[in-house]
């Protein structure tokens, strides 16, 4: 990222922060302290995660973060994460399934307020990508007046632009690029207890067998062994776009682990019935598929990593 691009990112952050603060303040709910306490208690139950997300970030929250109610698979995947402190979950969700915002904002803040997260790590494809993902989280911890009203002022020191920050309740958040070292991660007595691996796959890089093997080893070895003893939830949010890449390599390493899980969610079924019917209609699914070439749609919409000019194997 050049100095100009970095300054643009800073300017965009400040603009969005002001927008979120205004919108969330204008949508504050009038209620008694008893009503507020009862509501918060309800929202923090894992089975009510969708209600939590909708209240603070969703389509009816007054913010521009979502344009439709959450999907059922957003809840099922999170319940699996919440109920298993050592989960290694691959979210092979189609392009447009809200992988990043659910994982890096919704899941993180719900776990945080349930005292299930003290050191959150977001891994991006590059250092800059990781920082931009971290900025989504800081935006709401710093500016979302609905969240601040319920859980108090959040920011203590640091910034997404520097790749790390800490909140007033002593929760530490950090971003790294896949090309950065993962060993020795620690903040005081805390090691990472949550890791998001967001959109790390690259079709061109996957052709480099040695580099792919090295990246998988970093994620399963360097990062996989860097976690807190009490819990270390790991989520790989990446649709399945290429064979024998990071997604396949990660799955192969953990295939015998009782904590490993794959959740595959496609745009729609063979009859174009949408998986996320709160956001997409059948007609929209047809239009999305027909607007792409076959191979691109198979990769991005249906987690089927076929390559043009190659024979499609039955098991694919």
Coordinates of C-alpha atoms in Angstrom, one line a residue:
X1 CA 0.0 0.0 0.0
X2 CA 1.5 3.3 -1.1
X3 CA 1.4 6.4 1.2
X4 CA -1.4 7.8 -0.9
X5 CA -3.4 4.6 -0.7
X6 CA -2.8 4.5 3.1
X7 CA -4.0 8.0 3.5
X8 CA -7.1 7.2 1.5
X9 CA -7.8 4.3 3.8
X10 CA -7.4 6.5 6.8
X11 CA -9.8 9.1 5.3
X12 CA -12.3 6.4 4.5
X13 CA -12.1 5.1 8.0
X14 CA -12.7 8.5 9.5
X15 CA -15.7 9.1 7.2
X16 CA -17.2 5.8 8.0
X17 CA -16.6 6.2 11.7
X18 CA -18.5 9.5 11.7
X19 CA -21.3 7.9 9.7
X20 CA -21.7 4.9 12.0
X21 CA -21.6 7.1 15.1
X22 CA -24.4 9.3 13.7
X23 CA -26.6 6.5 12.5
X24 CA -26.2 4.4 15.6
X25 CA -26.8 7.3 17.9
X26 CA -30.0 8.2 16.0
X27 CA -31.3 4.7 16.4
X28 CA -30.7 4.3 20.1
X29 CA -33.5 2.5 21.9
X30 CA -35.3 4.2 24.7
X31 CA -35.7 1.8 27.6
X32 CA -35.3 1.5 31.4
X33 CA -32.1 0.1 32.9
X34 CA -34.0 -3.1 33.8
X35 CA -35.2 -3.5 30.2
X36 CA -31.7 -2.9 28.9
X37 CA -30.1 -5.4 31.2
X38 CA -32.8 -8.0 30.3
X39 CA -32.3 -7.3 26.6
X40 CA -28.5 -7.6 26.8
X41 CA -28.7 -10.9 28.7
X42 CA -31.0 -12.3 26.0
X43 CA -28.8 -11.1 23.1
X44 CA -25.7 -12.7 24.6
X45 CA -27.2 -16.2 24.6
X46 CA -25.6 -18.1 21.7
X47 CA -28.9 -19.3 20.4
X48 CA -29.8 -15.6 20.0
X49 CA -26.7 -14.6 18.0
X50 CA -28.7 -13.5 14.9
X51 CA -30.8 -11.2 17.1
X52 CA -27.5 -9.8 18.6
X53 CA -26.1 -9.2 15.1
X54 CA -29.2 -7.6 13.8
X55 CA -29.5 -5.3 16.8
X56 CA -25.9 -3.9 16.6
X57 CA -25.0 -4.3 12.9
X58 CA -28.0 -5.5 11.0
X59 CA -30.4 -4.2 8.4
X60 CA -32.7 -2.7 11.1
X61 CA -30.0 -1.2 13.2
X62 CA -29.8 2.1 11.3
X63 CA -26.4 1.2 9.9
X64 CA -25.3 0.4 6.4
X65 CA -23.5 -2.7 7.4
X66 CA -26.1 -5.2 6.2
X67 CA -28.7 -5.1 3.4
X68 CA -30.8 -8.1 4.5
X69 CA -31.5 -10.2 7.6
X70 CA -29.0 -12.9 8.6
X71 CA -29.2 -16.4 7.2
X72 CA -29.8 -19.6 9.0
X73 CA -26.3 -20.8 8.2
X74 CA -24.9 -17.7 10.0
X75 CA -26.4 -19.1 13.2
X76 CA -25.6 -22.8 12.7
X77 CA -21.9 -22.0 12.0
X78 CA -21.6 -19.7 15.0
X79 CA -23.3 -22.1 17.4
X80 CA -20.7 -24.7 16.4
X81 CA -17.9 -22.1 17.0
X82 CA -19.4 -21.0 20.4
X83 CA -19.9 -24.5 21.7
X84 CA -16.4 -25.8 20.8
X85 CA -13.6 -23.7 22.2
X86 CA -11.1 -25.6 20.0
X87 CA -13.0 -25.6 16.8
X88 CA -11.2 -25.4 13.5
X89 CA -13.9 -24.5 11.1
X90 CA -13.8 -23.9 7.4
X91 CA -16.5 -21.6 6.1
X92 CA -16.7 -22.5 2.4
X93 CA -19.4 -19.9 1.8
X94 CA -20.2 -18.5 -1.6
X95 CA -19.1 -15.1 -2.7
X96 CA -21.5 -12.6 -1.1
X97 CA -22.4 -14.7 1.9
X98 CA -21.0 -12.1 4.5
X99 CA -18.1 -14.2 5.5
X100 CA -15.9 -11.4 6.7
X101 CA -18.4 -9.2 8.6
X102 CA -19.9 -12.2 10.4
X103 CA -16.6 -13.7 11.3
X104 CA -14.5 -10.6 12.1
X105 CA -17.2 -8.4 13.7
X106 CA -20.3 -10.3 14.7
X107 CA -18.6 -13.5 16.0
X108 CA -15.7 -11.6 17.6
X109 CA -17.9 -9.2 19.6
X110 CA -20.4 -11.8 20.7
X111 CA -17.6 -14.0 22.0
X112 CA -15.9 -11.0 23.6
X113 CA -18.9 -10.0 25.6
X114 CA -19.4 -13.6 26.7
X115 CA -15.8 -13.6 28.1
X116 CA -14.8 -16.2 25.4
X117 CA -12.2 -14.0 23.7
X118 CA -9.3 -12.1 25.1
X119 CA -6.8 -12.1 22.2
X120 CA -8.3 -12.0 18.7
X121 CA -6.1 -12.4 15.6
X122 CA -7.2 -11.6 12.0
X123 CA -5.0 -13.0 9.3
X124 CA -5.3 -11.5 5.8
X125 CA -3.6 -12.4 2.5
X126 CA -1.2 -9.5 3.1
X127 CA -0.3 -7.2 5.9
X128 CA -2.5 -4.4 4.4
X129 CA -5.4 -6.7 3.8
X130 CA -5.3 -7.8 7.5
X131 CA -5.3 -4.2 8.7
X132 CA -8.3 -3.3 6.6
X133 CA -10.2 -6.3 8.0
X134 CA -9.2 -5.2 11.5
X135 CA -10.5 -1.7 10.7
X136 CA -14.1 -3.1 10.3
X137 CA -13.9 -4.3 13.9
X138 CA -12.5 -1.1 15.3
X139 CA -15.1 0.9 13.5
X140 CA -17.8 -0.6 15.6
X141 CA -15.9 -0.8 18.9
X142 CA -15.0 2.9 18.6
X143 CA -18.1 4.4 16.9
X144 CA -21.2 2.2 17.3
X145 CA -23.2 4.0 19.9
X146 CA -25.6 1.1 20.3
X147 CA -22.7 -1.2 21.2
X148 CA -21.1 1.5 23.4
X149 CA -24.4 2.2 25.3
X150 CA -24.7 -1.5 26.2
X151 CA -21.0 -2.4 26.9
X152 CA -19.3 0.9 27.6
X153 CA -16.5 2.8 25.9
X154 CA -14.2 0.3 24.2
X155 CA -11.0 1.8 22.8
X156 CA -7.9 2.1 25.1
X157 CA -4.9 2.4 22.8
X158 CA -3.6 1.4 19.4
X159 CA -5.1 1.5 15.9
X160 CA -6.0 -0.8 13.1
X161 CA -3.6 1.3 11.0
X162 CA -0.7 0.0 13.2
X163 CA -2.1 -3.6 13.1
X164 CA -3.1 -3.8 16.7
X165 CA -5.2 -2.2 19.5
X166 CA -6.5 -2.9 23.0
X167 CA -9.9 -2.2 24.6
X168 CA -10.7 -0.9 28.0
X169 CA -11.7 -4.4 29.2
X170 CA -8.1 -5.6 28.3
X171 CA -9.0 -7.4 25.1
X172 CA -6.3 -7.3 22.5
X173 CA -6.8 -7.4 18.7
X174 CA -4.1 -7.9 16.1
X175 CA -3.8 -8.3 12.3
X176 CA -1.1 -10.1 10.3
X177 CA -0.5 -10.9 6.7
X178 CA 0.1 -14.5 5.6
X179 CA 3.6 -13.5 4.8
X180 CA 4.4 -12.3 8.4
X181 CA 5.7 -14.5 11.2
X182 CA 3.2 -16.1 13.5
X183 CA 5.5 -17.5 16.2
X184 CA 5.7 -16.0 19.7
X185 CA 2.3 -14.2 19.6
X186 CA 1.5 -13.0 23.1
X187 CA 0.0 -10.0 24.9
X188 CA 1.0 -10.2 28.5
X189 CA -0.2 -13.6 29.8
X190 CA -2.6 -14.0 26.8
X191 CA -1.9 -15.9 23.6
X192 CA -4.4 -15.9 20.8
X193 CA -7.7 -17.6 21.6
X194 CA -9.4 -16.7 18.4
X195 CA -8.0 -16.6 14.8
X196 CA -9.8 -15.6 11.6
X197 CA -8.1 -16.6 8.4
X198 CA -9.9 -14.5 5.9
X199 CA -9.8 -15.0 2.1
X200 CA -6.2 -16.3 2.0
X201 CA -6.6 -18.5 -1.1
X202 CA -5.0 -17.4 -4.4
X203 CA -5.4 -19.4 -7.6
X204 CA -2.1 -18.3 -9.0
X205 CA -0.2 -19.0 -5.8
X206 CA -1.8 -22.4 -5.5
X207 CA 0.2 -23.5 -8.5
X208 CA 3.4 -23.0 -6.5
X209 CA 3.4 -26.3 -4.6
X210 CA 6.3 -25.3 -2.3
X211 CA 4.7 -22.0 -1.3
X212 CA 1.3 -23.6 -0.7
X213 CA 2.9 -26.2 1.5
X214 CA 4.8 -23.5 3.4
X215 CA 1.6 -21.4 4.0
X216 CA -0.4 -24.4 5.2
X217 CA 2.4 -25.3 7.6
X218 CA 2.4 -21.7 8.9
X219 CA -1.4 -21.9 9.5
X220 CA -1.4 -25.4 11.1
X221 CA 2.0 -25.3 12.8
X222 CA 3.1 -21.8 13.6
X223 CA -0.4 -20.5 14.2
X224 CA -2.1 -23.7 15.2
X225 CA 0.3 -24.2 18.1
X226 CA 0.3 -20.5 19.1
X227 CA -3.0 -20.5 20.9
X228 CA -4.2 -20.1 24.5
X229 CA -4.4 -23.4 26.5
X230 CA -8.0 -22.8 27.6
X231 CA -9.4 -22.2 24.1
X232 CA -8.4 -21.4 20.6
X233 CA -11.1 -21.1 18.1
X234 CA -9.9 -20.9 14.4
X235 CA -12.1 -20.0 11.5
X236 CA -11.0 -20.1 7.8
X237 CA -13.4 -18.0 5.8
X238 CA -12.7 -18.8 2.2
X239 CA -14.9 -20.2 -0.6
X240 CA -13.4 -23.2 -2.4
X241 CA -12.0 -21.8 -5.6
X242 CA -9.0 -24.0 -6.4
X243 CA -7.9 -27.6 -5.9
X244 CA -4.7 -28.4 -3.9
X245 CA -4.5 -24.9 -2.4
X246 CA -4.5 -23.6 1.2
X247 CA -8.1 -24.7 1.8
X248 CA -7.4 -28.2 0.7
X249 CA -4.1 -28.3 2.5
X250 CA -5.5 -27.1 5.8
X251 CA -8.4 -29.6 5.5
X252 CA -5.9 -32.4 4.9
X253 CA -3.8 -31.5 7.9
X254 CA -6.8 -31.5 10.2
X255 CA -8.9 -34.3 8.7
X256 CA -8.4 -36.6 11.7
X257 CA -9.1 -33.9 14.3
X258 CA -12.4 -34.2 16.1
X259 CA -12.4 -30.4 16.2
X260 CA -12.2 -29.9 12.5
X261 CA -15.4 -28.9 10.6
X262 CA -16.3 -27.9 7.0
X263 CA -19.4 -25.9 6.3
X264 CA -20.1 -25.6 2.6
X265 CA -22.8 -23.1 1.6
X266 CA -23.6 -22.5 -2.1
X267 CA -25.5 -19.6 -3.6
X268 CA -28.5 -21.8 -4.4
X269 CA -29.5 -25.4 -5.3
X270 CA -29.7 -26.9 -8.7
X271 CA -33.2 -25.4 -9.2
X272 CA -31.9 -21.9 -8.2
X273 CA -33.6 -21.9 -4.8
X274 CA -31.4 -19.5 -2.8
X275 CA -29.6 -20.6 0.3
X276 CA -29.8 -17.2 1.8
X277 CA -33.5 -16.5 0.9
X278 CA -33.6 -13.4 3.2
X279 CA -31.2 -11.7 0.8
X280 CA -31.6 -13.4 -2.6
X281 CA -34.6 -14.4 -4.7
X282 CA -34.7 -17.2 -7.2
X283 CA -34.6 -14.8 -10.0
X284 CA -31.6 -13.0 -8.6
X285 CA -29.7 -16.3 -8.3
X286 CA -30.5 -17.1 -11.9
X287 CA -29.2 -13.6 -12.9
X288 CA -26.0 -14.0 -10.9
X289 CA -25.2 -17.4 -12.4
X290 CA -26.1 -16.3 -16.0
X291 CA -24.0 -13.1 -15.7
X292 CA -20.8 -15.1 -15.1
X293 CA -19.0 -17.6 -17.3
X294 CA -19.5 -21.2 -16.2
X295 CA -16.1 -21.8 -14.6
X296 CA -16.2 -18.6 -12.6
X297 CA -19.7 -19.2 -11.3
X298 CA -18.8 -22.8 -10.3
X299 CA -15.9 -21.6 -8.3
X300 CA -17.4 -18.5 -6.7
X301 CA -21.1 -19.5 -6.3
X302 CA -20.9 -23.2 -5.9
X303 CA -17.6 -24.1 -4.2
X304 CA -16.6 -26.2 -7.3
X305 CA -13.0 -25.4 -8.2
X306 CA -13.1 -26.4 -11.9
X307 CA -10.6 -24.9 -14.3
X308 CA -11.2 -24.1 -17.9
X309 CA -9.7 -26.5 -20.3
X310 CA -9.3 -29.3 -17.7
X311 CA -11.4 -32.4 -17.5
X312 CA -14.0 -32.3 -14.7
X313 CA -13.5 -35.3 -12.4
X314 CA -16.6 -37.0 -11.0
X315 CA -15.4 -36.4 -7.4
X316 CA -15.2 -32.6 -8.0

